[in-house]
Short mmCIF file of C-alpha atoms and ligand atoms in Angstrom, two decimals:
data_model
loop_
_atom_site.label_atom_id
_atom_site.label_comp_id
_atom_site.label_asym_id
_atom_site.label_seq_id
_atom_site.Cartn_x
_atom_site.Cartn_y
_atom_site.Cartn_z
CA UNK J 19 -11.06 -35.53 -58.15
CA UNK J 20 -12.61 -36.07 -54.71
CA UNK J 21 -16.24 -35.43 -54.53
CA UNK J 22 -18.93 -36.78 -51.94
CA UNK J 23 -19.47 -39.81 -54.43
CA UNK J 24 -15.65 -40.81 -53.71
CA UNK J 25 -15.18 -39.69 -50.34
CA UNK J 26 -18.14 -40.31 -47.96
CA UNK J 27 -18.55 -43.79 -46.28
CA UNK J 28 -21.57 -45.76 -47.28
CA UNK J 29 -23.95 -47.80 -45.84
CA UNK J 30 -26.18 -49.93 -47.92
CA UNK J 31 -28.37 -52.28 -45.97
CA UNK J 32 -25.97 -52.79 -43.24
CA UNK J 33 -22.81 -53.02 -44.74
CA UNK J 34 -20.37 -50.73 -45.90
CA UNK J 35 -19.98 -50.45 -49.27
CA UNK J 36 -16.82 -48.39 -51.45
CA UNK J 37 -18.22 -45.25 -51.76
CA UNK J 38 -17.84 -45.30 -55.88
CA UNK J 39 -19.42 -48.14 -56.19
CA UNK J 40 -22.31 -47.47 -53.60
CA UNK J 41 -25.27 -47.52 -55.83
CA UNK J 42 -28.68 -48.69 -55.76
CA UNK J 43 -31.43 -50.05 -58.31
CA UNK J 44 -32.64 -47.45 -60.69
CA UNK J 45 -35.57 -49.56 -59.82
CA UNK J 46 -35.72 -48.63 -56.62
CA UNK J 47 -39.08 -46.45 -55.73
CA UNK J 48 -36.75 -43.82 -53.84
CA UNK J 49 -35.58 -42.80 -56.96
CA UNK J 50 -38.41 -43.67 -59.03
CA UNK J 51 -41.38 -41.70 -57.09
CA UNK J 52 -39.32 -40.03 -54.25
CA UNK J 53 -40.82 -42.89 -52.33
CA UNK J 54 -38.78 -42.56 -48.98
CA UNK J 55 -37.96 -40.85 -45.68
CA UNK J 56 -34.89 -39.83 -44.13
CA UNK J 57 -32.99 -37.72 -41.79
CA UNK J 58 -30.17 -35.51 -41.93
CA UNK J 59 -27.58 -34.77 -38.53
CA UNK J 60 -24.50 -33.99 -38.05
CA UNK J 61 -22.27 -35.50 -35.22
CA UNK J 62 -19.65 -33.10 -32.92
CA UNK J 63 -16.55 -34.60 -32.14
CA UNK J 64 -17.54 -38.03 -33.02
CA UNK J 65 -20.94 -38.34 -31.41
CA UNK J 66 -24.24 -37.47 -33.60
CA UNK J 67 -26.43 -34.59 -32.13
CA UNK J 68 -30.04 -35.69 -30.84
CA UNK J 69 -29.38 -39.27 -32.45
CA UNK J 70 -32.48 -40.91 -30.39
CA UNK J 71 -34.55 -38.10 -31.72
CA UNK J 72 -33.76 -38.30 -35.70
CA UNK J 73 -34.60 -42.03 -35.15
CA UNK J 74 -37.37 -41.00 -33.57
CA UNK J 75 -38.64 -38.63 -36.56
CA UNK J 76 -37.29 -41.39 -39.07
CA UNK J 77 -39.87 -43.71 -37.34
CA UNK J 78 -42.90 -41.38 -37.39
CA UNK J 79 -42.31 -40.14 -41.16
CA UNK J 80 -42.10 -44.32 -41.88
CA UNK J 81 -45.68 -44.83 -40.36
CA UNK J 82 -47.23 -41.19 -41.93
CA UNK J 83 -46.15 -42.95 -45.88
CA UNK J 84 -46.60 -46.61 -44.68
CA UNK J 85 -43.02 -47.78 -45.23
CA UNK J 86 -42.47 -50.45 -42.31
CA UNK J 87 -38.53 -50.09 -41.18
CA UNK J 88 -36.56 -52.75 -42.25
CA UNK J 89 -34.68 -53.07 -38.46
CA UNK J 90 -35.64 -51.26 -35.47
CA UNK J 91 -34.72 -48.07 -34.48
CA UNK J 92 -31.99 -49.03 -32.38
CA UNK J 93 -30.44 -51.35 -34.99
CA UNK J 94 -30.71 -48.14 -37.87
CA UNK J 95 -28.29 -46.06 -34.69
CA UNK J 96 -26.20 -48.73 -34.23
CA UNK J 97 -25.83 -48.80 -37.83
CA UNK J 98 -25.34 -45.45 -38.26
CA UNK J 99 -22.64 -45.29 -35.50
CA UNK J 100 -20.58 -47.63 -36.98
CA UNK J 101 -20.88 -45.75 -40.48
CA UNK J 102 -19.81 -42.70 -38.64
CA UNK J 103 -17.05 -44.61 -36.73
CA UNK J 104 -15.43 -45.82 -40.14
CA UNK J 105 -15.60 -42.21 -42.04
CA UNK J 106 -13.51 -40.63 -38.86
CA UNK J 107 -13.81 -37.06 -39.01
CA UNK J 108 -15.06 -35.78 -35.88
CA UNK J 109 -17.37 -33.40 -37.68
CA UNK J 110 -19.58 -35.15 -40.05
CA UNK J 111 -22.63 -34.80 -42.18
CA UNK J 112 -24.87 -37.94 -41.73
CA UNK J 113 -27.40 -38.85 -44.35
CA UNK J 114 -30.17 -41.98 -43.36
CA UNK J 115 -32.59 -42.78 -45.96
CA UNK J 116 -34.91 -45.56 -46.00
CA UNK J 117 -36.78 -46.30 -49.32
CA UNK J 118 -39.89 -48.00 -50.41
CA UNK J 119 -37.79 -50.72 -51.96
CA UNK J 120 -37.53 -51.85 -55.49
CA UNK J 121 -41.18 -52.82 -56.81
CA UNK J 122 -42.27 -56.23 -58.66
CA UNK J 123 -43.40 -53.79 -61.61
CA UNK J 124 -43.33 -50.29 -62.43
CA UNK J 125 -46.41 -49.82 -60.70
CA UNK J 126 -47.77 -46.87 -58.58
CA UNK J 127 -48.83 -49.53 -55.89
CA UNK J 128 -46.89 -49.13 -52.74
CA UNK J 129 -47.61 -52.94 -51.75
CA UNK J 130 -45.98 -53.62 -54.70
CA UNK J 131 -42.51 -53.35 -52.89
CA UNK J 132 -41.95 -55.55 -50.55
CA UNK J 133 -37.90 -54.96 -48.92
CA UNK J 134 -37.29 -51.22 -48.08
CA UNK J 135 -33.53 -50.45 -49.09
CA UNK J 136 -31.43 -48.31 -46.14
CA UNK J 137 -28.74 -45.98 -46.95
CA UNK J 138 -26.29 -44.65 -44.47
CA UNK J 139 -23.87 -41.97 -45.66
CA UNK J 140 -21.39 -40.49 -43.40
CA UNK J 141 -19.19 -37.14 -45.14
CA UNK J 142 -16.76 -34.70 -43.27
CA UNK J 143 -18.60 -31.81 -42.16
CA UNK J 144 -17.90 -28.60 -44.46
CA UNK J 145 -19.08 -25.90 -41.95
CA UNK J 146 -20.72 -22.60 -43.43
CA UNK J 147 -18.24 -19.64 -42.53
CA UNK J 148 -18.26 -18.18 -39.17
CA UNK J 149 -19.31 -14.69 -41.12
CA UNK J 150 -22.35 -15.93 -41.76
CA UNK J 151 -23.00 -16.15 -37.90
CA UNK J 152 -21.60 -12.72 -37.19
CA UNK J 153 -23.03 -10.89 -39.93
CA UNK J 154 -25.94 -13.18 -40.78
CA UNK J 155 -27.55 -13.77 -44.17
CA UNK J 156 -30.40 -13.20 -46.64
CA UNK J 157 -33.46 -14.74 -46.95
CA UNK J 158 -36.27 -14.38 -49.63
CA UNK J 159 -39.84 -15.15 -49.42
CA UNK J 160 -40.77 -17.77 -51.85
CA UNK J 161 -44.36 -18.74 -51.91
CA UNK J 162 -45.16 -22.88 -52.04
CA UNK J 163 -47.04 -25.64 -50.87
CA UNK J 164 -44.89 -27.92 -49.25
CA UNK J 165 -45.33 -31.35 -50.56
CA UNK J 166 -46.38 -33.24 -47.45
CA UNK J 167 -49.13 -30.90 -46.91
CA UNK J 168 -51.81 -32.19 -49.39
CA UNK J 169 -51.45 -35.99 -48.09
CA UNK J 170 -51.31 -34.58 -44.86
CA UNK J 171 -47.57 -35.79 -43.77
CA UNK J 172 -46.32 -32.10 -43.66
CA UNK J 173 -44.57 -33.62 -39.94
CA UNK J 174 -42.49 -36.53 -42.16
CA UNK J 175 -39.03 -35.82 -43.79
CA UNK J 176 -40.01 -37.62 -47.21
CA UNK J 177 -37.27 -38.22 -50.14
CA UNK J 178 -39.45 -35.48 -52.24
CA UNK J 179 -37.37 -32.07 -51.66
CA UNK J 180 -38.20 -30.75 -55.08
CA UNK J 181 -39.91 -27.58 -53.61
CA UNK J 182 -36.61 -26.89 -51.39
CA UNK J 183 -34.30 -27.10 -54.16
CA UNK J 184 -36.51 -24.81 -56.33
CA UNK J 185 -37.02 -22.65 -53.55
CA UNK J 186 -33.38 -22.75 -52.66
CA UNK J 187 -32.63 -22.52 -56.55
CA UNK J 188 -34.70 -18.79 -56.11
CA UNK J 189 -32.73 -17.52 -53.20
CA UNK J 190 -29.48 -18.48 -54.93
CA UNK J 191 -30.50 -16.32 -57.89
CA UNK J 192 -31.74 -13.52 -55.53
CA UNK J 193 -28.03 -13.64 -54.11
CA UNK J 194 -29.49 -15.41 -50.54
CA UNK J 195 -28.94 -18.06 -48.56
CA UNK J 196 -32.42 -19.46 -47.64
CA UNK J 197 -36.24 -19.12 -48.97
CA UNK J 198 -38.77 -18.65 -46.46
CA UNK J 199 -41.73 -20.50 -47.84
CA UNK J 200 -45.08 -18.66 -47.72
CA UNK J 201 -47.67 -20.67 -47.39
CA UNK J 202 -51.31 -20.24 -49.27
CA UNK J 203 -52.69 -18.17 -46.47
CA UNK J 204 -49.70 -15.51 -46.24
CA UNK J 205 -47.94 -17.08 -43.43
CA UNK J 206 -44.47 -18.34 -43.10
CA UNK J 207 -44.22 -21.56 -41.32
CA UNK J 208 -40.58 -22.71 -41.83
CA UNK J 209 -37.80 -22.36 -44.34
CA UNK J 210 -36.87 -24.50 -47.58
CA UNK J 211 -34.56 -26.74 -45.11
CA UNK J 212 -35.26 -25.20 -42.19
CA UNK J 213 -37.55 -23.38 -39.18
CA UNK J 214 -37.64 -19.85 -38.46
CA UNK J 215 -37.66 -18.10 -35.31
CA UNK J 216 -38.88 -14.20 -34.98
CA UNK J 217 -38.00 -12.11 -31.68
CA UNK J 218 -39.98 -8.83 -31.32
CA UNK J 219 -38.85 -6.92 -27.99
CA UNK J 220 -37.33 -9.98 -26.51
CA UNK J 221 -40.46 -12.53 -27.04
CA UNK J 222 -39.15 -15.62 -29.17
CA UNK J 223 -42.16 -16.60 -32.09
CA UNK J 224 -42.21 -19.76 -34.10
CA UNK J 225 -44.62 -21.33 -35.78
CA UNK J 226 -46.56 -24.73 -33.50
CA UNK J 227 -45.93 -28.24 -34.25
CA UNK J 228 -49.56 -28.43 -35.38
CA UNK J 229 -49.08 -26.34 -38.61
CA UNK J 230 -47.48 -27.17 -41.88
CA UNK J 231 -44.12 -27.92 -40.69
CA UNK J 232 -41.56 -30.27 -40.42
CA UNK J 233 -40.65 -30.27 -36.43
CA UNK J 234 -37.21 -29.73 -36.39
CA UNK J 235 -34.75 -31.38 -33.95
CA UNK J 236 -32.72 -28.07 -33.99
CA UNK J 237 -36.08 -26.32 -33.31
CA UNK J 238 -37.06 -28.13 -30.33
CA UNK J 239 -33.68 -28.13 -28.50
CA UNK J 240 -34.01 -24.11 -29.14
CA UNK J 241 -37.07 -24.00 -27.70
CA UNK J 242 -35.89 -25.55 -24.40
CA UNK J 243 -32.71 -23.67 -24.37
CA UNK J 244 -35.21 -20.51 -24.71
CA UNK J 245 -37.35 -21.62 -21.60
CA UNK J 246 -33.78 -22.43 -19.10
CA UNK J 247 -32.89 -18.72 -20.17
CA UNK J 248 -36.26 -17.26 -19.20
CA UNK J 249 -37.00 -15.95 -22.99
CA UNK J 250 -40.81 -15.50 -23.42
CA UNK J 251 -42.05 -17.66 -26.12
CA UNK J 252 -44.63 -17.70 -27.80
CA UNK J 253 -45.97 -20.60 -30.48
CA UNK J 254 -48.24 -19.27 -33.06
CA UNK J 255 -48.27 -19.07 -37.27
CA UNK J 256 -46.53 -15.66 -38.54
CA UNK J 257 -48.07 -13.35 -41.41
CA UNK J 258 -45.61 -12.43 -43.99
CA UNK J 259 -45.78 -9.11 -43.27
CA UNK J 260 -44.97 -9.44 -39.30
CA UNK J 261 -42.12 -11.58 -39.81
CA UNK J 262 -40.61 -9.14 -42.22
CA UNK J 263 -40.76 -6.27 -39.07
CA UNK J 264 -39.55 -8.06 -36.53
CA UNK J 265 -36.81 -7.27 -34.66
CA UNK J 266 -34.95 -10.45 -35.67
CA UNK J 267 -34.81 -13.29 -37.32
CA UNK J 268 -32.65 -16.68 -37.21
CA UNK J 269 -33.46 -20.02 -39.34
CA UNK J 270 -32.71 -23.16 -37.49
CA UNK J 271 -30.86 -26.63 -38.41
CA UNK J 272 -29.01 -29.50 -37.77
CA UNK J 273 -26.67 -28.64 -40.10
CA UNK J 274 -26.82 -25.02 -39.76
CA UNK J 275 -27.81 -25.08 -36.00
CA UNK J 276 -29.28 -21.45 -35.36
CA UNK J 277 -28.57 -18.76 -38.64
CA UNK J 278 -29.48 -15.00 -37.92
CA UNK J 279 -31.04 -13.58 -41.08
CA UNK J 280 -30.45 -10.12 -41.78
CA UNK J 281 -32.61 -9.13 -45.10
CA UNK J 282 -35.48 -10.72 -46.53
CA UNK J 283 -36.59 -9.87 -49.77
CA UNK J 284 -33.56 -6.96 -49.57
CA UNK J 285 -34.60 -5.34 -46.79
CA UNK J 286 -32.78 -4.99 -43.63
CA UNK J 287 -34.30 -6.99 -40.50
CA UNK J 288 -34.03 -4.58 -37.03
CA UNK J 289 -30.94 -2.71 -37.99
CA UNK J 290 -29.51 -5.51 -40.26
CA UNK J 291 -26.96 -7.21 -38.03
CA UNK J 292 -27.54 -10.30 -36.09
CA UNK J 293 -29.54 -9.39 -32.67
CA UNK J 294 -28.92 -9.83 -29.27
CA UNK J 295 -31.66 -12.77 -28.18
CA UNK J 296 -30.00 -14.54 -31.38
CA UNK J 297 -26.55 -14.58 -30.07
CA UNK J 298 -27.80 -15.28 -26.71
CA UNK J 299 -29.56 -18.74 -27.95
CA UNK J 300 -26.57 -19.70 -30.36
CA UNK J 301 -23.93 -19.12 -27.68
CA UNK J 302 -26.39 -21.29 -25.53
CA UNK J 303 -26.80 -24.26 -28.46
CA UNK J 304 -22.94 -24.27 -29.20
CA UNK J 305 -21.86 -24.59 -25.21
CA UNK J 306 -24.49 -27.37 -25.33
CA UNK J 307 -23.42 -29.53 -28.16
CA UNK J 308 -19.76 -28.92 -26.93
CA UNK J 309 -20.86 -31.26 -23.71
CA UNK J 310 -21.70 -34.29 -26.09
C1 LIG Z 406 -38.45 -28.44 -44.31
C2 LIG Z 406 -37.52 -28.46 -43.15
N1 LIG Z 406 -37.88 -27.87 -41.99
C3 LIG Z 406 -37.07 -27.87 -40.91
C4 LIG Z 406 -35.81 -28.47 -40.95
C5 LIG Z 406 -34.92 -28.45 -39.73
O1 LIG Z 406 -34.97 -29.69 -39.09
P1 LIG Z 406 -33.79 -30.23 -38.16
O2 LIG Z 406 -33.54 -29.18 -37.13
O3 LIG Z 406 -34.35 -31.47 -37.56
O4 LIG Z 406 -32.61 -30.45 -39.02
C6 LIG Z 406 -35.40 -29.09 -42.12
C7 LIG Z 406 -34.08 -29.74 -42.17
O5 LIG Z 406 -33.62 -30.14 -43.19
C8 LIG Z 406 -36.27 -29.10 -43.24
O6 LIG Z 406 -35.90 -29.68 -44.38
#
């Protein structure tokens, strides 16, 4: 049966590797300790969206949990082009993980490692139904500390997802499609895998870069789509309850680009369907990744 672990192409330190036998030390402090960083993109017709940014992000989560890159930057994109070169499919799901490396001992001790591994893994692009962009989908609230927050690298992708999949886990049994984590002080920063935009009258609201979030790629190129249409925005942390009236909602990312959410917590957002500043900004993302 085909599955990702047969089908995707694989990148282990540089070189491709048969996808079934693509494996890596149980040793290694990635999958001891959830002892890495990574990024996830996508590429559109052949060419991976924002690839100097991811590498960018890639780089800064490295420094915030002291992992040193094994090559520059621009050797990792290289890398990752040819990856996506060999799988083909001009819509693909790109995974790039770096890990701490296998340890000399089972220790806690990060200077115990001394060779990060890097994986590249390149997988034809499933896309979510186009209902879900016309109609939009549900979100709940789901309240967590996100695990970058207490070591203060809330702005690095690190390997440790295990409050996304819970939280994700919750919306899936609440018959949703994302959880929209609130934070200890009633606010909601971002989603499980995602960031979340408000409108209210036509003013755009996201949480700032200098809150708990992880700065998304998607979120950025949003906001400057938003500012070359004249949409008001405005950066600041929303409470719980203000998100929940606004008159719309979308999630935002790279694999999902920009999601209108139409219920949270099984209530109806504005009038429940997908609004009109929402369509506006993912007409405006999908004519601009056309041009790649
Ligand atoms: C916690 C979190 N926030 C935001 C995002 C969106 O980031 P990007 O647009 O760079 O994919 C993600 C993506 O997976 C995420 O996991």
């Amino acid at each position: 049966m085909s599955s990702v672990a047969t089908s995707s192409t694989v990148m282990i330190d540089g070189r491709i590797v048969p996808a079934e036998r693509a494996v890596i030390s149980v040793f290694d402090r990635g999958f001891l300790y959830g002892d890495s960083v990574f990024e996830t993109l996508r590429t559109y017709g052949g060419v991976p969206f924002a690839l100097r940014e991811h590498l960018a992000r890639l780089q800064r989560s490295a420094e915030r949990v002291f992992i040193t890159l094994p090559v520059s930057p621009g050797i990792l994109g290289e890398e990752l082009l040819r990856a996506v070169q060999t799988q083909g499919s001009p819509e693909c799901y790109v995974r790039l993980s770096v890990t701490r490396g296998v340890g000399l001992s089972l220790g806690l001790d990060p200077g115990l490692a001394q060779r990060p591994s890097r994986v590249v893994i390149v997988t034809a692009l499933s896309p979510l139904p186009d209902r879900m962009y016309a109609q939009g989908i549900a979100a709940i609230t789901y309240r967590a500390d996100r695990p970058g927050e207490s070591v203060g690298a809330s702005d690095a992708k690190i390997g440790n997802y295990l409050v996304a999949v819970l939280a994700m886990r919750a919306a899936h049994a609440r018959g949703a499609n994302e959880a929209l984590v609130e934070d200890a002080n009633g606010r909601i920063l971002e989603g499980a895998t995602s960031n979340v935009f408000a409108v209210f009258g036509s003013t755009l609201v996201t949480a700032p870069d200098t809150t708990d979030i992880l700065p998304g790629i998607t979120r950025a190129h949003t906001l400057r789509l938003a500012q070359a249409l004249g949409i008001a925005v405005e950066l600041r942390p929303l409470p719980k309850a203000e998100l929940t009236a606004a008159d719309e909602v979308f999630i935002c990312s790279s694999i999902r680009e920009l999601l209108p959410v139409v219920r949270i917590d099984e209530r109806a957002v504005g009038p429940g369907v997908p609004g009109p500043v929402t369509q506006l900004l993912l007409r405006a993302f999908r004519e601009s990744t056309s041009q790649l």
